[in-house]
């Protein structure tokens, strides 16, 4: 696995990463479509993905470091 890198070097194309924001969390840089405040724009969001029927929105984070997700195991 890679070493932690400064968040400024992380991909901002929607790729999921492991982020450090006081805790380890899977994040991606994207727009929260359920956030009615369009001025906030894109942000680091967790991978909970929203359940519109429940009104849940992804949680924004302010990570300081990141690393790529490991390669998932292959099916046998």
mmCIF file with all atom_site columns, N, CA and C in Angstrom:
data_model
loop_
_atom_site.group_PDB
_atom_site.id
_atom_site.type_symbol
_atom_site.label_atom_id
_atom_site.label_alt_id
_atom_site.label_comp_id
_atom_site.label_asym_id
_atom_site.label_entity_id
_atom_site.label_seq_id
_atom_site.pdbx_PDB_ins_code
_atom_site.Cartn_x
_atom_site.Cartn_y
_atom_site.Cartn_z
_atom_site.occupancy
_atom_site.B_iso_or_equiv
_atom_site.pdbx_formal_charge
_atom_site.auth_seq_id
_atom_site.auth_comp_id
_atom_site.auth_asym_id
_atom_site.auth_atom_id
_atom_site.pdbx_PDB_model_num
ATOM 1   N N  . UNK A 1 1  ? 0.849   -1.181  0.000   1.00 0.00 ? 1  UNK A N  1
ATOM 2   C CA . UNK A 1 1  ? 0.000   0.000   0.000   1.00 0.00 ? 1  UNK A CA 1
ATOM 3   C C  . UNK A 1 1  ? 0.889   1.238   0.000   1.00 0.00 ? 1  UNK A C  1
ATOM 4   N N  . UNK A 1 2  ? 0.386   2.314   -0.524  1.00 0.00 ? 2  UNK A N  1
ATOM 5   C CA . UNK A 1 2  ? 1.129   3.572   -0.617  1.00 0.00 ? 2  UNK A CA 1
ATOM 6   C C  . UNK A 1 2  ? 1.248   4.241   0.741   1.00 0.00 ? 2  UNK A C  1
ATOM 7   N N  . UNK A 1 3  ? 2.145   5.186   0.806   1.00 0.00 ? 3  UNK A N  1
ATOM 8   C CA . UNK A 1 3  ? 2.291   6.023   1.996   1.00 0.00 ? 3  UNK A CA 1
ATOM 9   C C  . UNK A 1 3  ? 1.270   7.161   1.925   1.00 0.00 ? 3  UNK A C  1
ATOM 10  N N  . UNK A 1 4  ? 0.966   7.743   3.068   1.00 0.00 ? 4  UNK A N  1
ATOM 11  C CA . UNK A 1 4  ? 0.079   8.907   3.107   1.00 0.00 ? 4  UNK A CA 1
ATOM 12  C C  . UNK A 1 4  ? 0.702   10.050  2.320   1.00 0.00 ? 4  UNK A C  1
ATOM 13  N N  . UNK A 1 5  ? -0.132  10.740  1.536   1.00 0.00 ? 5  UNK A N  1
ATOM 14  C CA . UNK A 1 5  ? 0.313   11.864  0.721   1.00 0.00 ? 5  UNK A CA 1
ATOM 15  C C  . UNK A 1 5  ? -0.509  13.097  1.085   1.00 0.00 ? 5  UNK A C  1
ATOM 16  N N  . UNK A 1 6  ? 0.014   14.303  0.855   1.00 0.00 ? 6  UNK A N  1
ATOM 17  C CA . UNK A 1 6  ? -0.763  15.517  1.129   1.00 0.00 ? 6  UNK A CA 1
ATOM 18  C C  . UNK A 1 6  ? -2.041  15.531  0.285   1.00 0.00 ? 6  UNK A C  1
ATOM 19  N N  . UNK A 1 7  ? -3.128  16.011  0.858   1.00 0.00 ? 7  UNK A N  1
ATOM 20  C CA . UNK A 1 7  ? -4.427  15.994  0.168   1.00 0.00 ? 7  UNK A CA 1
ATOM 21  C C  . UNK A 1 7  ? -4.402  16.811  -1.124  1.00 0.00 ? 7  UNK A C  1
ATOM 22  N N  . UNK A 1 8  ? -3.506  17.781  -1.219  1.00 0.00 ? 8  UNK A N  1
ATOM 23  C CA . UNK A 1 8  ? -3.415  18.593  -2.445  1.00 0.00 ? 8  UNK A CA 1
ATOM 24  C C  . UNK A 1 8  ? -3.046  17.761  -3.663  1.00 0.00 ? 8  UNK A C  1
ATOM 25  N N  . UNK A 1 9  ? -2.495  16.564  -3.461  1.00 0.00 ? 9  UNK A N  1
ATOM 26  C CA . UNK A 1 9  ? -2.093  15.723  -4.584  1.00 0.00 ? 9  UNK A CA 1
ATOM 27  C C  . UNK A 1 9  ? -3.143  14.673  -4.941  1.00 0.00 ? 9  UNK A C  1
ATOM 28  N N  . UNK A 1 10 ? -4.251  14.654  -4.219  1.00 0.00 ? 10 UNK A N  1
ATOM 29  C CA . UNK A 1 10 ? -5.297  13.635  -4.438  1.00 0.00 ? 10 UNK A CA 1
ATOM 30  C C  . UNK A 1 10 ? -6.075  13.898  -5.725  1.00 0.00 ? 10 UNK A C  1
ATOM 31  N N  . UNK A 1 11 ? -6.578  12.831  -6.365  1.00 0.00 ? 11 UNK A N  1
ATOM 32  C CA . UNK A 1 11 ? -7.400  13.013  -7.566  1.00 0.00 ? 11 UNK A CA 1
ATOM 33  C C  . UNK A 1 11 ? -8.714  13.701  -7.219  1.00 0.00 ? 11 UNK A C  1
ATOM 34  N N  . UNK A 1 12 ? -9.164  14.547  -8.102  1.00 0.00 ? 12 UNK A N  1
ATOM 35  C CA . UNK A 1 12 ? -10.420 15.271  -7.878  1.00 0.00 ? 12 UNK A CA 1
ATOM 36  C C  . UNK A 1 12 ? -11.407 14.988  -9.002  1.00 0.00 ? 12 UNK A C  1
ATOM 37  N N  . UNK A 1 13 ? -11.410 13.741  -9.452  1.00 0.00 ? 13 UNK A N  1
ATOM 38  C CA . UNK A 1 13 ? -12.275 13.331  -10.560 1.00 0.00 ? 13 UNK A CA 1
ATOM 39  C C  . UNK A 1 13 ? -13.363 12.359  -10.120 1.00 0.00 ? 13 UNK A C  1
ATOM 40  N N  . UNK A 1 14 ? -13.636 12.282  -8.822  1.00 0.00 ? 14 UNK A N  1
ATOM 41  C CA . UNK A 1 14 ? -14.647 11.358  -8.312  1.00 0.00 ? 14 UNK A CA 1
ATOM 42  C C  . UNK A 1 14 ? -14.082 10.016  -7.883  1.00 0.00 ? 14 UNK A C  1
ATOM 43  N N  . UNK A 1 15 ? -12.775 9.807   -8.069  1.00 0.00 ? 15 UNK A N  1
ATOM 44  C CA . UNK A 1 15 ? -12.132 8.564   -7.654  1.00 0.00 ? 15 UNK A CA 1
ATOM 45  C C  . UNK A 1 15 ? -12.207 8.431   -6.137  1.00 0.00 ? 15 UNK A C  1
ATOM 46  N N  . UNK A 1 16 ? -12.596 7.263   -5.644  1.00 0.00 ? 16 UNK A N  1
ATOM 47  C CA . UNK A 1 16 ? -12.612 7.036   -4.204  1.00 0.00 ? 16 UNK A CA 1
ATOM 48  C C  . UNK A 1 16 ? -11.189 6.820   -3.698  1.00 0.00 ? 16 UNK A C  1
ATOM 49  N N  . UNK A 1 17 ? -10.909 7.412   -2.542  1.00 0.00 ? 17 UNK A N  1
ATOM 50  C CA . UNK A 1 17 ? -9.594  7.323   -1.910  1.00 0.00 ? 17 UNK A CA 1
ATOM 51  C C  . UNK A 1 17 ? -9.778  7.006   -0.425  1.00 0.00 ? 17 UNK A C  1
ATOM 52  N N  . UNK A 1 18 ? -8.698  6.650   0.237   1.00 0.00 ? 18 UNK A N  1
ATOM 53  C CA . UNK A 1 18 ? -8.676  6.592   1.686   1.00 0.00 ? 18 UNK A CA 1
ATOM 54  C C  . UNK A 1 18 ? -8.175  7.946   2.151   1.00 0.00 ? 18 UNK A C  1
ATOM 55  N N  . UNK A 1 19 ? -8.944  8.607   2.997   1.00 0.00 ? 19 UNK A N  1
ATOM 56  C CA . UNK A 1 19 ? -8.556  9.922   3.479   1.00 0.00 ? 19 UNK A CA 1
ATOM 57  C C  . UNK A 1 19 ? -8.350  9.922   4.978   1.00 0.00 ? 19 UNK A C  1
ATOM 58  N N  . UNK A 1 20 ? -7.525  10.847  5.447   1.00 0.00 ? 20 UNK A N  1
ATOM 59  C CA . UNK A 1 20 ? -7.338  11.056  6.885   1.00 0.00 ? 20 UNK A CA 1
ATOM 60  C C  . UNK A 1 20 ? -7.911  12.417  7.239   1.00 0.00 ? 20 UNK A C  1
ATOM 61  N N  . UNK A 1 21 ? -8.961  12.409  8.066   1.00 0.00 ? 21 UNK A N  1
ATOM 62  C CA . UNK A 1 21 ? -9.611  13.631  8.530   1.00 0.00 ? 21 UNK A CA 1
ATOM 63  C C  . UNK A 1 21 ? -9.899  13.486  10.021  1.00 0.00 ? 21 UNK A C  1
ATOM 64  N N  . UNK A 1 22 ? -8.857  13.101  10.769  1.00 0.00 ? 22 UNK A N  1
ATOM 65  C CA . UNK A 1 22 ? -9.038  12.801  12.180  1.00 0.00 ? 22 UNK A CA 1
ATOM 66  C C  . UNK A 1 22 ? -9.481  11.367  12.394  1.00 0.00 ? 22 UNK A C  1
ATOM 67  N N  . UNK A 1 23 ? -9.813  10.698  11.310  1.00 0.00 ? 23 UNK A N  1
ATOM 68  C CA . UNK A 1 23 ? -10.171 9.287   11.251  1.00 0.00 ? 23 UNK A CA 1
ATOM 69  C C  . UNK A 1 23 ? -9.967  8.825   9.815   1.00 0.00 ? 23 UNK A C  1
ATOM 70  N N  . UNK A 1 24 ? -9.849  7.537   9.626   1.00 0.00 ? 24 UNK A N  1
ATOM 71  C CA . UNK A 1 24 ? -9.711  6.979   8.278   1.00 0.00 ? 24 UNK A CA 1
ATOM 72  C C  . UNK A 1 24 ? -11.105 6.838   7.682   1.00 0.00 ? 24 UNK A C  1
ATOM 73  N N  . UNK A 1 25 ? -11.275 7.353   6.472   1.00 0.00 ? 25 UNK A N  1
ATOM 74  C CA . UNK A 1 25 ? -12.584 7.320   5.827   1.00 0.00 ? 25 UNK A CA 1
ATOM 75  C C  . UNK A 1 25 ? -12.393 7.231   4.313   1.00 0.00 ? 25 UNK A C  1
ATOM 76  N N  . UNK A 1 26 ? -13.305 6.534   3.642   1.00 0.00 ? 26 UNK A N  1
ATOM 77  C CA . UNK A 1 26 ? -13.290 6.475   2.174   1.00 0.00 ? 26 UNK A CA 1
ATOM 78  C C  . UNK A 1 26 ? -14.008 7.724   1.668   1.00 0.00 ? 26 UNK A C  1
ATOM 79  N N  . UNK A 1 27 ? -13.320 8.474   0.801   1.00 0.00 ? 27 UNK A N  1
ATOM 80  C CA . UNK A 1 27 ? -13.826 9.759   0.307   1.00 0.00 ? 27 UNK A CA 1
ATOM 81  C C  . UNK A 1 27 ? -13.717 9.854   -1.203  1.00 0.00 ? 27 UNK A C  1
ATOM 82  N N  . UNK A 1 28 ? -14.466 10.774  -1.759  1.00 0.00 ? 28 UNK A N  1
ATOM 83  C CA . UNK A 1 28 ? -14.266 11.193  -3.142  1.00 0.00 ? 28 UNK A CA 1
ATOM 84  C C  . UNK A 1 28 ? -14.604 12.676  -3.228  1.00 0.00 ? 28 UNK A C  1
ATOM 85  N N  . UNK A 1 29 ? -13.974 13.347  -4.176  1.00 0.00 ? 29 UNK A N  1
ATOM 86  C CA . UNK A 1 29 ? -14.202 14.773  -4.381  1.00 0.00 ? 29 UNK A CA 1
ATOM 87  C C  . UNK A 1 29 ? -15.324 14.896  -5.388  1.00 0.00 ? 29 UNK A C  1
ATOM 88  N N  . UNK A 1 30 ? -16.483 15.341  -4.915  1.00 0.00 ? 30 UNK A N  1
ATOM 89  C CA . UNK A 1 30 ? -17.650 15.410  -5.793  1.00 0.00 ? 30 UNK A CA 1
ATOM 90  C C  . UNK A 1 30 ? -18.662 16.403  -5.252  1.00 0.00 ? 30 UNK A C  1
ATOM 91  N N  . UNK A 1 31 ? -19.689 16.605  -6.017  1.00 0.00 ? 31 UNK A N  1
ATOM 92  C CA . UNK A 1 31 ? -20.783 17.498  -5.643  1.00 0.00 ? 31 UNK A CA 1
ATOM 93  C C  . UNK A 1 31 ? -21.878 16.682  -4.979  1.00 0.00 ? 31 UNK A C  1
ATOM 94  N N  . UNK A 1 32 ? -22.330 17.123  -3.819  1.00 0.00 ? 32 UNK A N  1
ATOM 95  C CA . UNK A 1 32 ? -23.435 16.457  -3.128  1.00 0.00 ? 32 UNK A CA 1
ATOM 96  C C  . UNK A 1 32 ? -24.731 16.929  -3.770  1.00 0.00 ? 32 UNK A C  1
ATOM 97  N N  . UNK A 1 33 ? -25.350 16.086  -4.570  1.00 0.00 ? 33 UNK A N  1
ATOM 98  C CA . UNK A 1 33 ? -26.549 16.476  -5.312  1.00 0.00 ? 33 UNK A CA 1
ATOM 99  C C  . UNK A 1 33 ? -27.738 16.765  -4.414  1.00 0.00 ? 33 UNK A C  1
ATOM 100 N N  . UNK A 1 34 ? -27.734 16.270  -3.185  1.00 0.00 ? 34 UNK A N  1
ATOM 101 C CA . UNK A 1 34 ? -28.842 16.537  -2.269  1.00 0.00 ? 34 UNK A CA 1
ATOM 102 C C  . UNK A 1 34 ? -28.621 17.788  -1.431  1.00 0.00 ? 34 UNK A C  1
ATOM 103 N N  . UNK A 1 35 ? -27.446 18.396  -1.529  1.00 0.00 ? 35 UNK A N  1
ATOM 104 C CA . UNK A 1 35 ? -27.162 19.617  -0.783  1.00 0.00 ? 35 UNK A CA 1
ATOM 105 C C  . UNK A 1 35 ? -27.801 20.772  -1.536  1.00 0.00 ? 35 UNK A C  1
ATOM 106 N N  . UNK A 1 36 ? -28.747 21.408  -0.952  1.00 0.00 ? 36 UNK A N  1
ATOM 107 C CA . UNK A 1 36 ? -29.482 22.481  -1.624  1.00 0.00 ? 36 UNK A CA 1
ATOM 108 C C  . UNK A 1 36 ? -28.662 23.770  -1.754  1.00 0.00 ? 36 UNK A C  1
ATOM 109 N N  . UNK A 1 37 ? -27.558 23.876  -1.028  1.00 0.00 ? 37 UNK A N  1
ATOM 110 C CA . UNK A 1 37 ? -26.707 25.057  -1.080  1.00 0.00 ? 37 UNK A CA 1
ATOM 111 C C  . UNK A 1 37 ? -25.697 24.895  -2.213  1.00 0.00 ? 37 UNK A C  1
ATOM 112 N N  . UNK A 1 38 ? -26.050 25.340  -3.399  1.00 0.00 ? 38 UNK A N  1
ATOM 113 C CA . UNK A 1 38 ? -25.200 25.167  -4.575  1.00 0.00 ? 38 UNK A CA 1
ATOM 114 C C  . UNK A 1 38 ? -23.905 25.967  -4.479  1.00 0.00 ? 38 UNK A C  1
ATOM 115 N N  . UNK A 1 39 ? -23.831 26.933  -3.577  1.00 0.00 ? 39 UNK A N  1
ATOM 116 C CA . UNK A 1 39 ? -22.617 27.735  -3.443  1.00 0.00 ? 39 UNK A CA 1
ATOM 117 C C  . UNK A 1 39 ? -21.464 26.931  -2.863  1.00 0.00 ? 39 UNK A C  1
ATOM 118 N N  . UNK A 1 40 ? -21.779 25.817  -2.188  1.00 0.00 ? 40 UNK A N  1
ATOM 119 C CA . UNK A 1 40 ? -20.713 25.007  -1.591  1.00 0.00 ? 40 UNK A CA 1
ATOM 120 C C  . UNK A 1 40 ? -19.925 24.267  -2.653  1.00 0.00 ? 40 UNK A C  1
ATOM 121 N N  . UNK A 1 41 ? -20.578 23.969  -3.768  1.00 0.00 ? 41 UNK A N  1
ATOM 122 C CA . UNK A 1 41 ? -19.876 23.304  -4.861  1.00 0.00 ? 41 UNK A CA 1
ATOM 123 C C  . UNK A 1 41 ? -19.330 21.940  -4.490  1.00 0.00 ? 41 UNK A C  1
ATOM 124 N N  . UNK A 1 42 ? -18.186 21.606  -5.105  1.00 0.00 ? 42 UNK A N  1
ATOM 125 C CA . UNK A 1 42 ? -17.581 20.304  -4.860  1.00 0.00 ? 42 UNK A CA 1
ATOM 126 C C  . UNK A 1 42 ? -16.847 20.297  -3.531  1.00 0.00 ? 42 UNK A C  1
ATOM 127 N N  . UNK A 1 43 ? -16.814 19.102  -2.924  1.00 0.00 ? 43 UNK A N  1
ATOM 128 C CA . UNK A 1 43 ? -16.158 18.948  -1.634  1.00 0.00 ? 43 UNK A CA 1
ATOM 129 C C  . UNK A 1 43 ? -15.795 17.487  -1.432  1.00 0.00 ? 43 UNK A C  1
ATOM 130 N N  . UNK A 1 44 ? -14.975 17.200  -0.434  1.00 0.00 ? 44 UNK A N  1
ATOM 131 C CA . UNK A 1 44 ? -14.649 15.826  -0.078  1.00 0.00 ? 44 UNK A CA 1
ATOM 132 C C  . UNK A 1 44 ? -15.823 15.250  0.691   1.00 0.00 ? 44 UNK A C  1
ATOM 133 N N  . UNK A 1 45 ? -16.418 14.188  0.141   1.00 0.00 ? 45 UNK A N  1
ATOM 134 C CA . UNK A 1 45 ? -17.582 13.562  0.752   1.00 0.00 ? 45 UNK A CA 1
ATOM 135 C C  . UNK A 1 45 ? -17.303 12.097  1.031   1.00 0.00 ? 45 UNK A C  1
ATOM 136 N N  . UNK A 1 46 ? -17.947 11.587  2.079   1.00 0.00 ? 46 UNK A N  1
ATOM 137 C CA . UNK A 1 46 ? -17.785 10.166  2.381   1.00 0.00 ? 46 UNK A CA 1
ATOM 138 C C  . UNK A 1 46 ? -18.538 9.341   1.342   1.00 0.00 ? 46 UNK A C  1
ATOM 139 N N  . UNK A 1 47 ? -18.389 8.048   1.420   1.00 0.00 ? 47 UNK A N  1
ATOM 140 C CA . UNK A 1 47 ? -18.992 7.185   0.405   1.00 0.00 ? 47 UNK A CA 1
ATOM 141 C C  . UNK A 1 47 ? -20.334 6.614   0.861   1.00 0.00 ? 47 UNK A C  1
ATOM 142 N N  . UNK A 1 48 ? -21.010 7.297   1.777   1.00 0.00 ? 48 UNK A N  1
ATOM 143 C CA . UNK A 1 48 ? -22.298 6.788   2.244   1.00 0.00 ? 48 UNK A CA 1
ATOM 144 C C  . UNK A 1 48 ? -23.356 6.871   1.146   1.00 0.00 ? 48 UNK A C  1
ATOM 145 N N  . UNK A 1 49 ? -23.163 7.729   0.207   1.00 0.00 ? 49 UNK A N  1
ATOM 146 C CA . UNK A 1 49 ? -24.123 7.988   -0.860  1.00 0.00 ? 49 UNK A CA 1
ATOM 147 C C  . UNK A 1 49 ? -25.511 8.194   -0.290  1.00 0.00 ? 49 UNK A C  1
ATOM 148 N N  . UNK A 1 50 ? -26.155 9.141   -0.822  1.00 0.00 ? 50 UNK A N  1
ATOM 149 C CA . UNK A 1 50 ? -27.379 9.649   -0.247  1.00 0.00 ? 50 UNK A CA 1
ATOM 150 C C  . UNK A 1 50 ? -28.580 8.759   -0.489  1.00 0.00 ? 50 UNK A C  1
ATOM 151 N N  . UNK A 1 51 ? -29.450 8.749   0.493   1.00 0.00 ? 51 UNK A N  1
ATOM 152 C CA . UNK A 1 51 ? -30.743 8.090   0.367   1.00 0.00 ? 51 UNK A CA 1
ATOM 153 C C  . UNK A 1 51 ? -31.776 9.196   0.379   1.00 0.00 ? 51 UNK A C  1
ATOM 154 N N  . UNK A 1 52 ? -32.152 9.651   -0.799  1.00 0.00 ? 52 UNK A N  1
ATOM 155 C CA . UNK A 1 52 ? -33.017 10.811  -0.929  1.00 0.00 ? 52 UNK A CA 1
ATOM 156 C C  . UNK A 1 52 ? -34.331 10.611  -0.179  1.00 0.00 ? 52 UNK A C  1
ATOM 157 N N  . UNK A 1 53 ? -34.833 9.386   -0.155  1.00 0.00 ? 53 UNK A N  1
ATOM 158 C CA . UNK A 1 53 ? -36.110 9.138   0.507   1.00 0.00 ? 53 UNK A CA 1
ATOM 159 C C  . UNK A 1 53 ? -36.043 9.422   2.005   1.00 0.00 ? 53 UNK A C  1
ATOM 160 N N  . UNK A 1 54 ? -34.843 9.300   2.588   1.00 0.00 ? 54 UNK A N  1
ATOM 161 C CA . UNK A 1 54 ? -34.666 9.565   4.019   1.00 0.00 ? 54 UNK A CA 1
ATOM 162 C C  . UNK A 1 54 ? -34.095 10.956  4.267   1.00 0.00 ? 54 UNK A C  1
ATOM 163 N N  . UNK A 1 55 ? -33.736 11.651  3.200   1.00 0.00 ? 55 UNK A N  1
ATOM 164 C CA . UNK A 1 55 ? -33.162 12.971  3.346   1.00 0.00 ? 55 UNK A CA 1
ATOM 165 C C  . UNK A 1 55 ? -31.726 12.966  3.851   1.00 0.00 ? 55 UNK A C  1
ATOM 166 N N  . UNK A 1 56 ? -31.038 11.834  3.744   1.00 0.00 ? 56 UNK A N  1
ATOM 167 C CA . UNK A 1 56 ? -29.662 11.754  4.216   1.00 0.00 ? 56 UNK A CA 1
ATOM 168 C C  . UNK A 1 56 ? -28.713 12.301  3.161   1.00 0.00 ? 56 UNK A C  1
ATOM 169 N N  . UNK A 1 57 ? -27.765 13.100  3.593   1.00 0.00 ? 57 UNK A N  1
ATOM 170 C CA . UNK A 1 57 ? -26.750 13.622  2.683   1.00 0.00 ? 57 UNK A CA 1
ATOM 171 C C  . UNK A 1 57 ? -25.393 13.081  3.100   1.00 0.00 ? 57 UNK A C  1
ATOM 172 N N  . UNK A 1 58 ? -24.492 12.942  2.144   1.00 0.00 ? 58 UNK A N  1
ATOM 173 C CA . UNK A 1 58 ? -23.131 12.529  2.454   1.00 0.00 ? 58 UNK A CA 1
ATOM 174 C C  . UNK A 1 58 ? -22.495 13.542  3.392   1.00 0.00 ? 58 UNK A C  1
ATOM 175 N N  . UNK A 1 59 ? -21.555 13.081  4.177   1.00 0.00 ? 59 UNK A N  1
ATOM 176 C CA . UNK A 1 59 ? -20.887 13.938  5.154   1.00 0.00 ? 59 UNK A CA 1
ATOM 177 C C  . UNK A 1 59 ? -19.665 14.587  4.511   1.00 0.00 ? 59 UNK A C  1
ATOM 178 N N  . UNK A 1 60 ? -19.547 15.933  4.547   1.00 0.00 ? 60 UNK A N  1
ATOM 179 C CA . UNK A 1 60 ? -18.344 16.570  4.028   1.00 0.00 ? 60 UNK A CA 1
ATOM 180 C C  . UNK A 1 60 ? -17.198 16.452  5.033   1.00 0.00 ? 60 UNK A C  1
ATOM 181 N N  . UNK A 1 61 ? -15.996 16.276  4.527   1.00 0.00 ? 61 UNK A N  1
ATOM 182 C CA . UNK A 1 61 ? -14.793 16.157  5.351   1.00 0.00 ? 61 UNK A CA 1
ATOM 183 C C  . UNK A 1 61 ? -13.762 17.161  4.892   1.00 0.00 ? 61 UNK A C  1
ATOM 184 N N  . UNK A 1 62 ? -12.798 17.411  5.757   1.00 0.00 ? 62 UNK A N  1
ATOM 185 C CA . UNK A 1 62 ? -11.668 18.283  5.444   1.00 0.00 ? 62 UNK A CA 1
ATOM 186 C C  . UNK A 1 62 ? -10.385 17.477  5.675   1.00 0.00 ? 62 UNK A C  1
ATOM 187 N N  . UNK A 1 63 ? -10.102 16.527  4.768   1.00 0.00 ? 63 UNK A N  1
ATOM 188 C CA . UNK A 1 63 ? -8.945  15.654  4.981   1.00 0.00 ? 63 UNK A CA 1
ATOM 189 C C  . UNK A 1 63 ? -7.624  16.399  4.802   1.00 0.00 ? 63 UNK A C  1
ATOM 190 N N  . UNK A 1 64 ? -6.594  15.874  5.453   1.00 0.00 ? 64 UNK A N  1
ATOM 191 C CA . UNK A 1 64 ? -5.258  16.452  5.323   1.00 0.00 ? 64 UNK A CA 1
ATOM 192 C C  . UNK A 1 64 ? -4.340  15.569  4.488   1.00 0.00 ? 64 UNK A C  1
ATOM 193 N N  . UNK A 1 65 ? -4.640  14.250  4.445   1.00 0.00 ? 65 UNK A N  1
ATOM 194 C CA . UNK A 1 65 ? -3.802  13.295  3.721   1.00 0.00 ? 65 UNK A CA 1
ATOM 195 C C  . UNK A 1 65 ? -4.674  12.247  3.050   1.00 0.00 ? 65 UNK A C  1
ATOM 196 N N  . UNK A 1 66 ? -4.065  11.542  2.098   1.00 0.00 ? 66 UNK A N  1
ATOM 197 C CA . UNK A 1 66 ? -4.808  10.521  1.366   1.00 0.00 ? 66 UNK A CA 1
ATOM 198 C C  . UNK A 1 66 ? -3.857  9.423   0.912   1.00 0.00 ? 66 UNK A C  1
ATOM 199 N N  . UNK A 1 67 ? -4.456  8.296   0.505   1.00 0.00 ? 67 UNK A N  1
ATOM 200 C CA . UNK A 1 67 ? -3.746  7.230   -0.199  1.00 0.00 ? 67 UNK A CA 1
ATOM 201 C C  . UNK A 1 67 ? -4.764  6.500   -1.063  1.00 0.00 ? 67 UNK A C  1
ATOM 202 N N  . UNK A 1 68 ? -4.302  5.829   -2.134  1.00 0.00 ? 68 UNK A N  1
ATOM 203 C CA . UNK A 1 68 ? -5.243  5.109   -2.996  1.00 0.00 ? 68 UNK A CA 1
ATOM 204 C C  . UNK A 1 68 ? -5.851  3.915   -2.263  1.00 0.00 ? 68 UNK A C  1
ATOM 205 N N  . UNK A 1 69 ? -7.033  3.535   -2.687  1.00 0.00 ? 69 UNK A N  1
ATOM 206 C CA . UNK A 1 69 ? -7.641  2.307   -2.182  1.00 0.00 ? 69 UNK A CA 1
ATOM 207 C C  . UNK A 1 69 ? -6.803  1.108   -2.639  1.00 0.00 ? 69 UNK A C  1
ATOM 208 N N  . UNK A 1 70 ? -6.691  0.079   -1.831  1.00 0.00 ? 70 UNK A N  1
ATOM 209 C CA . UNK A 1 70 ? -5.973  -1.109  -2.290  1.00 0.00 ? 70 UNK A CA 1
ATOM 210 C C  . UNK A 1 70 ? -6.761  -1.801  -3.400  1.00 0.00 ? 70 UNK A C  1
ATOM 211 N N  . UNK A 1 71 ? -6.064  -2.612  -4.160  1.00 0.00 ? 71 UNK A N  1
ATOM 212 C CA . UNK A 1 71 ? -6.715  -3.397  -5.200  1.00 0.00 ? 71 UNK A CA 1
ATOM 213 C C  . UNK A 1 71 ? -7.594  -4.460  -4.517  1.00 0.00 ? 71 UNK A C  1
ATOM 214 N N  . UNK A 1 72 ? -8.872  -4.561  -4.905  1.00 0.00 ? 72 UNK A N  1
ATOM 215 C CA . UNK A 1 72 ? -9.747  -5.541  -4.262  1.00 0.00 ? 72 UNK A CA 1
ATOM 216 C C  . UNK A 1 72 ? -9.313  -6.969  -4.610  1.00 0.00 ? 72 UNK A C  1
ATOM 217 N N  . UNK A 1 73 ? -9.674  -7.938  -3.781  1.00 0.00 ? 73 UNK A N  1
ATOM 218 C CA . UNK A 1 73 ? -9.327  -9.317  -4.086  1.00 0.00 ? 73 UNK A CA 1
ATOM 219 C C  . UNK A 1 73 ? -10.043 -9.794  -5.354  1.00 0.00 ? 73 UNK A C  1
ATOM 220 N N  . UNK A 1 74 ? -9.411  -10.711 -6.052  1.00 0.00 ? 74 UNK A N  1
ATOM 221 C CA . UNK A 1 74 ? -10.017 -11.242 -7.274  1.00 0.00 ? 74 UNK A CA 1
ATOM 222 C C  . UNK A 1 74 ? -10.835 -12.475 -6.949  1.00 0.00 ? 74 UNK A C  1
ATOM 223 N N  . UNK A 1 75 ? -11.917 -12.658 -7.706  1.00 0.00 ? 75 UNK A N  1
ATOM 224 C CA . UNK A 1 75 ? -12.747 -13.860 -7.546  1.00 0.00 ? 75 UNK A CA 1
ATOM 225 C C  . UNK A 1 75 ? -11.960 -15.075 -7.966  1.00 0.00 ? 75 UNK A C  1
ATOM 226 N N  . UNK A 1 76 ? -12.215 -16.152 -7.278  1.00 0.00 ? 76 UNK A N  1
ATOM 227 C CA . UNK A 1 76 ? -11.534 -17.406 -7.648  1.00 0.00 ? 76 UNK A CA 1
ATOM 228 C C  . UNK A 1 76 ? -12.382 -18.200 -8.602  1.00 0.00 ? 76 UNK A C  1
#
